[in-house]
Amino acid sequence: MPLRTPPRTAATAATPRSSTPRTGARSGARRRRRGWAALAVAATLVAGTGGWAAGSEQTAVTGPAPGAAAWRADHTLGRPLPDPATASPAAVARFFAGLTGAERNRLADRHPMTVGTLDGAPVELRYRANARALRAERIRQHALADDPARTAEDRAQARALAGRYTELLAPGRQILFFDPRGRGQVAEVYGDLGAARHTAVVVPGSDIDAGTFDRERDRYGTPTGMAASLRARLTAEAPAVPTAVIAWAGYTTPVGLGPDAATGRLAEAGAGRLARLLAGLAATGAPAPALLCHSYGSVVCGLTAPRAGRAAVGDVILFGSPGARTERAADLHAGGRVWAARDASDWIGRIPNVEVLGLGHGTDPTDPAFGARRVAADRAEGHTGYLVPGTDSLAGFADIVLGRYADVR
């Protein structure tokens, strides 16, 4: 319905002109512009881009993984165990430093889900715990798949999950985090995290969970594909320098391009988990990682970096980004530099860069006004092509992780 101007009455005609009506008109116009901008964001996301469907609302998975109550009740060591909900990663690291190897292994075997998700615990112990947790979940899913009381759909889903867990248990995989709740959350390490001099964390965007953590289709749009490609480039560029890359899908991501993708609700929940990961890496002696933040992952990083602090975050790279919920790169308080990349064929460039009425994620990080350093992405294609081997964006990202800023094109 078009807006109509109210008719002039005797009272309004007699009212003297002043700055107040003009101010009110200007503020009303601003409100209307903000409203139209919010509607534009919503319309763009709900309609979808590049054939993507509108998404469904997700419930964020937060807090300790299953098994926390049994962990708290365990007094076999004669002392309280650190509460997974409240203990800082630094306190967790101090606790495990005071245990013998046998005591550590016993806790990992008794409480695999807790130890495997406990930031600050020794990395190798977490690998051991998560392998045990994955085997237990695989057994549970096989039992559900064979349960005649369940629907055919439920049994098929259980078989698929069991197969997924078998893939994550393949020899050589280093699973740093595993939480089966919701759609499932996983993190995996490429390289020797304990020996690494340069590290990076890949933070993905929408539609990533335990089932899509790695896949053959659109491989370089997955956390594992991006992390493996980056690690291979780091090794090729600096074979004598120990490096490690973490593929991190430790938060509930939006599904499709619905309201979740247009707001910061899931990113807020994910930021708490990412901040704990970074604090845990610092507590175990790993160097502050570069954050490679793709798509909606940029929103997670934008909310994480300021609370994690300069000591825990190195460079921040925002690519294929809808915004970072901040107006300036300086607001991220990164310990290193802030970088941004977007290729010309990426549909994310058609998303309105506003943040109004809770919708949208703010300034485009590739806008000079944001203040990030631009990384070339001329040879990248589409929204998920930034870490494809042979692209200039992959080469630039690797140079940043290695601290070779002068080589970044």
Coordinates of N, CA and C in Angstrom, one line a residue, residues 41-142:
V41 N 17.4 -7.6 2.2 CA 18.2 -8.7 2.6 C 17.4 -10.0 2.8
A42 N 16.2 -9.9 3.4 CA 15.4 -11.0 3.6 C 14.9 -11.6 2.3
A43 N 14.5 -10.8 1.4 CA 14.1 -11.2 0.1 C 15.2 -12.0 -0.7
T44 N 16.4 -11.4 -0.6 CA 17.5 -12.0 -1.4 C 17.8 -13.4 -0.8
L45 N 17.8 -13.5 0.5 CA 18.2 -14.7 1.2 C 17.1 -15.8 1.0
V46 N 15.9 -15.4 1.2 CA 14.8 -16.3 1.1 C 14.6 -16.8 -0.3
A47 N 14.8 -15.9 -1.3 CA 14.7 -16.3 -2.7 C 15.8 -17.3 -3.0
G48 N 16.9 -17.1 -2.4 CA 18.1 -17.9 -2.7 C 18.9 -17.3 -3.8
T49 N 20.2 -17.7 -3.9 CA 21.0 -17.3 -4.9 C 21.7 -18.5 -5.5
G50 N 21.9 -18.5 -6.8 CA 22.6 -19.6 -7.5 C 21.8 -20.9 -7.3
G51 N 20.5 -20.9 -7.2 CA 19.7 -22.1 -7.1 C 19.6 -22.7 -5.7
W52 N 20.1 -22.0 -4.7 CA 20.0 -22.5 -3.3 C 18.6 -22.3 -2.8
A53 N 18.2 -23.2 -2.0 CA 16.8 -23.1 -1.4 C 16.8 -22.4 -0.1
A54 N 15.7 -21.8 0.2 CA 15.6 -21.2 1.5 C 15.7 -22.2 2.6
G55 N 16.3 -21.8 3.7 CA 16.7 -22.8 4.8 C 15.7 -22.9 5.9
S56 N 15.9 -23.9 6.7 CA 15.0 -24.1 7.9 C 15.8 -23.6 9.1
E57 N 15.0 -23.2 10.1 CA 15.6 -22.7 11.3 C 16.2 -23.8 12.1
Q58 N 17.5 -23.5 12.6 CA 18.2 -24.5 13.3 C 18.3 -24.2 14.8
T59 N 18.5 -25.2 15.6 CA 18.7 -25.0 17.1 C 20.2 -25.2 17.3
A60 N 20.8 -24.1 17.9 CA 22.2 -24.2 18.1 C 22.6 -25.2 19.2
V61 N 23.6 -26.0 18.9 CA 24.1 -27.0 19.9 C 25.2 -26.3 20.6
T62 N 25.1 -26.2 21.9 CA 26.1 -25.5 22.7 C 26.3 -26.3 24.0
G63 N 27.3 -25.9 24.8 CA 27.5 -26.6 26.1 C 28.3 -27.9 25.9
P64 N 28.5 -28.5 27.1 CA 29.3 -29.8 27.1 C 28.7 -30.9 26.3
A65 N 29.5 -31.7 25.7 CA 29.0 -32.9 25.0 C 28.3 -33.9 25.9
P66 N 27.6 -34.9 25.4 CA 27.0 -35.9 26.3 C 28.1 -36.6 27.1
G67 N 27.7 -36.9 28.3 CA 28.7 -37.6 29.2 C 29.2 -36.7 30.3
A68 N 28.9 -35.4 30.3 CA 29.5 -34.5 31.2 C 29.1 -34.8 32.7
A69 N 27.9 -35.3 32.9 CA 27.4 -35.6 34.2 C 28.2 -36.8 34.8
A70 N 28.5 -37.8 34.0 CA 29.3 -38.9 34.5 C 30.8 -38.5 34.8
W71 N 31.3 -37.6 34.0 CA 32.6 -37.0 34.2 C 32.7 -36.3 35.5
R72 N 31.7 -35.4 35.8 CA 31.7 -34.7 37.0 C 31.6 -35.6 38.3
A73 N 30.9 -36.7 38.1 CA 30.7 -37.7 39.2 C 31.9 -38.6 39.4
D74 N 32.9 -38.5 38.6 CA 34.0 -39.5 38.6 C 35.0 -38.9 39.7
H75 N 35.2 -39.7 40.7 CA 36.2 -39.3 41.8 C 37.3 -40.4 41.9
T76 N 37.6 -41.1 40.8 CA 38.6 -42.2 40.9 C 40.0 -41.6 41.1
L77 N 40.2 -40.4 40.7 CA 41.6 -39.8 40.9 C 41.7 -39.2 42.3
G78 N 40.6 -39.2 43.1 CA 40.7 -38.6 44.4 C 40.7 -37.1 44.4
R79 N 40.3 -36.5 43.3 CA 40.2 -35.0 43.2 C 39.1 -34.7 42.2
P80 N 38.5 -33.5 42.2 CA 37.5 -33.1 41.3 C 38.1 -33.0 39.9
L81 N 37.3 -33.4 38.9 CA 37.7 -33.2 37.5 C 37.3 -31.8 37.0
P82 N 38.0 -31.2 36.1 CA 37.6 -29.8 35.7 C 36.2 -29.9 35.0
D83 N 35.3 -29.0 35.4 CA 34.0 -28.9 34.9 C 34.0 -28.5 33.4
P84 N 33.5 -29.3 32.5 CA 33.6 -29.0 31.1 C 32.8 -27.7 30.7
A85 N 31.9 -27.4 31.6 CA 31.0 -26.2 31.3 C 31.7 -24.9 31.8
T86 N 32.5 -25.0 32.8 CA 33.0 -23.7 33.4 C 34.5 -23.6 33.5
A87 N 35.3 -24.7 33.5 CA 36.7 -24.6 33.6 C 37.3 -24.0 32.3
S88 N 38.2 -23.1 32.5 CA 38.9 -22.4 31.4 C 39.8 -23.4 30.7
P89 N 40.1 -23.3 29.4 CA 41.1 -24.2 28.8 C 42.4 -24.2 29.5
A90 N 42.9 -23.0 30.0 CA 44.1 -23.0 30.7 C 44.1 -23.8 32.0
A91 N 42.9 -23.8 32.7 CA 42.8 -24.7 33.9 C 42.8 -26.1 33.5
V92 N 42.2 -26.5 32.4 CA 42.1 -27.8 31.9 C 43.6 -28.3 31.5
A93 N 44.3 -27.4 30.9 CA 45.7 -27.8 30.5 C 46.5 -28.0 31.8
R94 N 46.4 -27.2 32.8 CA 47.1 -27.4 34.1 C 46.7 -28.7 34.7
F95 N 45.4 -29.1 34.7 CA 45.0 -30.3 35.3 C 45.6 -31.5 34.6
F96 N 45.6 -31.6 33.3 CA 46.2 -32.7 32.6 C 47.7 -32.8 32.8
A97 N 48.3 -31.6 32.9 CA 49.8 -31.6 33.1 C 50.2 -32.2 34.4
G98 N 49.3 -32.3 35.4 CA 49.6 -32.9 36.6 C 49.2 -34.4 36.7
L99 N 48.8 -35.0 35.6 CA 48.5 -36.4 35.6 C 49.6 -37.2 35.0
T100 N 49.6 -38.5 35.3 CA 50.5 -39.4 34.6 C 49.9 -39.8 33.3
G101 N 50.7 -40.4 32.5 CA 50.2 -40.9 31.2 C 49.1 -41.9 31.4
A102 N 49.2 -42.8 32.3 CA 48.2 -43.8 32.6 C 46.9 -43.2 33.0
E103 N 47.0 -42.2 33.9 CA 45.8 -41.5 34.4 C 45.1 -40.8 33.2
R104 N 45.8 -40.1 32.4 CA 45.2 -39.5 31.2 C 44.5 -40.5 30.3
N105 N 45.1 -41.6 30.0 CA 44.5 -42.5 29.1 C 43.3 -43.1 29.8
R106 N 43.3 -43.4 31.1 CA 42.2 -43.9 31.8 C 41.0 -43.0 31.7
L107 N 41.2 -41.7 31.8 CA 40.1 -40.7 31.7 C 39.6 -40.7 30.3
A108 N 40.5 -40.7 29.3 CA 40.0 -40.7 27.9 C 39.2 -42.0 27.6
D109 N 39.6 -43.1 28.1 CA 38.8 -44.3 27.9 C 37.5 -44.4 28.6
R110 N 37.5 -43.8 29.8 CA 36.2 -43.8 30.6 C 35.2 -42.7 30.1
H111 N 35.8 -41.6 29.6 CA 34.9 -40.5 29.3 C 35.3 -39.9 27.9
P112 N 35.2 -40.7 26.9 CA 35.8 -40.2 25.6 C 35.1 -39.0 25.0
M113 N 33.8 -38.9 25.2 CA 33.1 -37.7 24.6 C 33.5 -36.4 25.3
T114 N 33.8 -36.5 26.6 CA 34.2 -35.3 27.3 C 35.6 -34.9 27.0
V115 N 36.5 -35.9 27.1 CA 37.9 -35.6 26.9 C 38.2 -35.1 25.5
G116 N 37.4 -35.7 24.5 CA 37.6 -35.4 23.1 C 37.2 -34.0 22.8
T117 N 36.3 -33.4 23.6 CA 35.8 -32.1 23.3 C 36.3 -31.0 24.3
L118 N 37.3 -31.4 25.1 CA 37.7 -30.6 26.2 C 38.9 -29.7 25.7
D119 N 38.7 -28.5 25.4 CA 39.7 -27.6 24.9 C 40.7 -27.4 26.1
G120 N 42.0 -27.5 25.8 CA 43.0 -27.4 26.8 C 43.6 -28.8 27.1
A121 N 42.9 -29.9 26.8 CA 43.4 -31.2 27.0 C 44.5 -31.5 25.9
P122 N 45.5 -32.4 26.2 CA 46.5 -32.7 25.2 C 45.9 -33.2 23.9
V123 N 46.5 -32.7 22.8 CA 45.9 -33.0 21.5 C 45.9 -34.4 21.2
E124 N 47.0 -35.1 21.4 CA 47.1 -36.6 21.1 C 46.0 -37.3 21.9
L125 N 45.8 -36.9 23.2 CA 44.8 -37.6 24.0 C 43.4 -37.4 23.4
R126 N 43.2 -36.2 22.9 CA 41.9 -35.9 22.3 C 41.6 -36.8 21.0
Y127 N 42.7 -37.0 20.3 CA 42.6 -37.9 19.1 C 42.1 -39.3 19.6
R128 N 42.8 -39.8 20.6 CA 42.5 -41.1 21.2 C 41.0 -41.2 21.7
A129 N 40.6 -40.1 22.4 CA 39.3 -40.1 23.0 C 38.2 -40.0 21.9
N130 N 38.4 -39.2 20.9 CA 37.4 -39.1 19.8 C 37.3 -40.3 18.9
A131 N 38.4 -41.0 18.7 CA 38.3 -42.3 18.0 C 37.5 -43.3 18.8
R132 N 37.6 -43.3 20.1 CA 36.8 -44.2 21.0 C 35.3 -43.7 20.9
A133 N 35.1 -42.4 21.0 CA 33.7 -41.9 20.9 C 33.1 -42.2 19.6
L134 N 33.8 -42.1 18.5 CA 33.2 -42.4 17.2 C 32.9 -43.9 17.1
R135 N 33.8 -44.8 17.6 CA 33.4 -46.2 17.6 C 32.2 -46.5 18.4
A136 N 32.0 -45.9 19.5 CA 30.8 -46.1 20.4 C 29.6 -45.6 19.6
E137 N 29.7 -44.5 19.0 CA 28.5 -43.9 18.3 C 28.2 -44.8 17.1
R138 N 29.2 -45.3 16.4 CA 29.0 -46.2 15.3 C 28.2 -47.5 15.7
I139 N 28.6 -48.1 16.8 CA 27.9 -49.2 17.4 C 26.4 -48.9 17.7
R140 N 26.2 -47.7 18.3 CA 24.9 -47.3 18.6 C 24.0 -47.1 17.4
Q141 N 24.6 -46.5 16.3 CA 23.8 -46.3 15.1 C 23.5 -47.6 14.4
H142 N 24.5 -48.6 14.4 CA 24.2 -49.9 13.8 C 23.0 -50.6 14.5

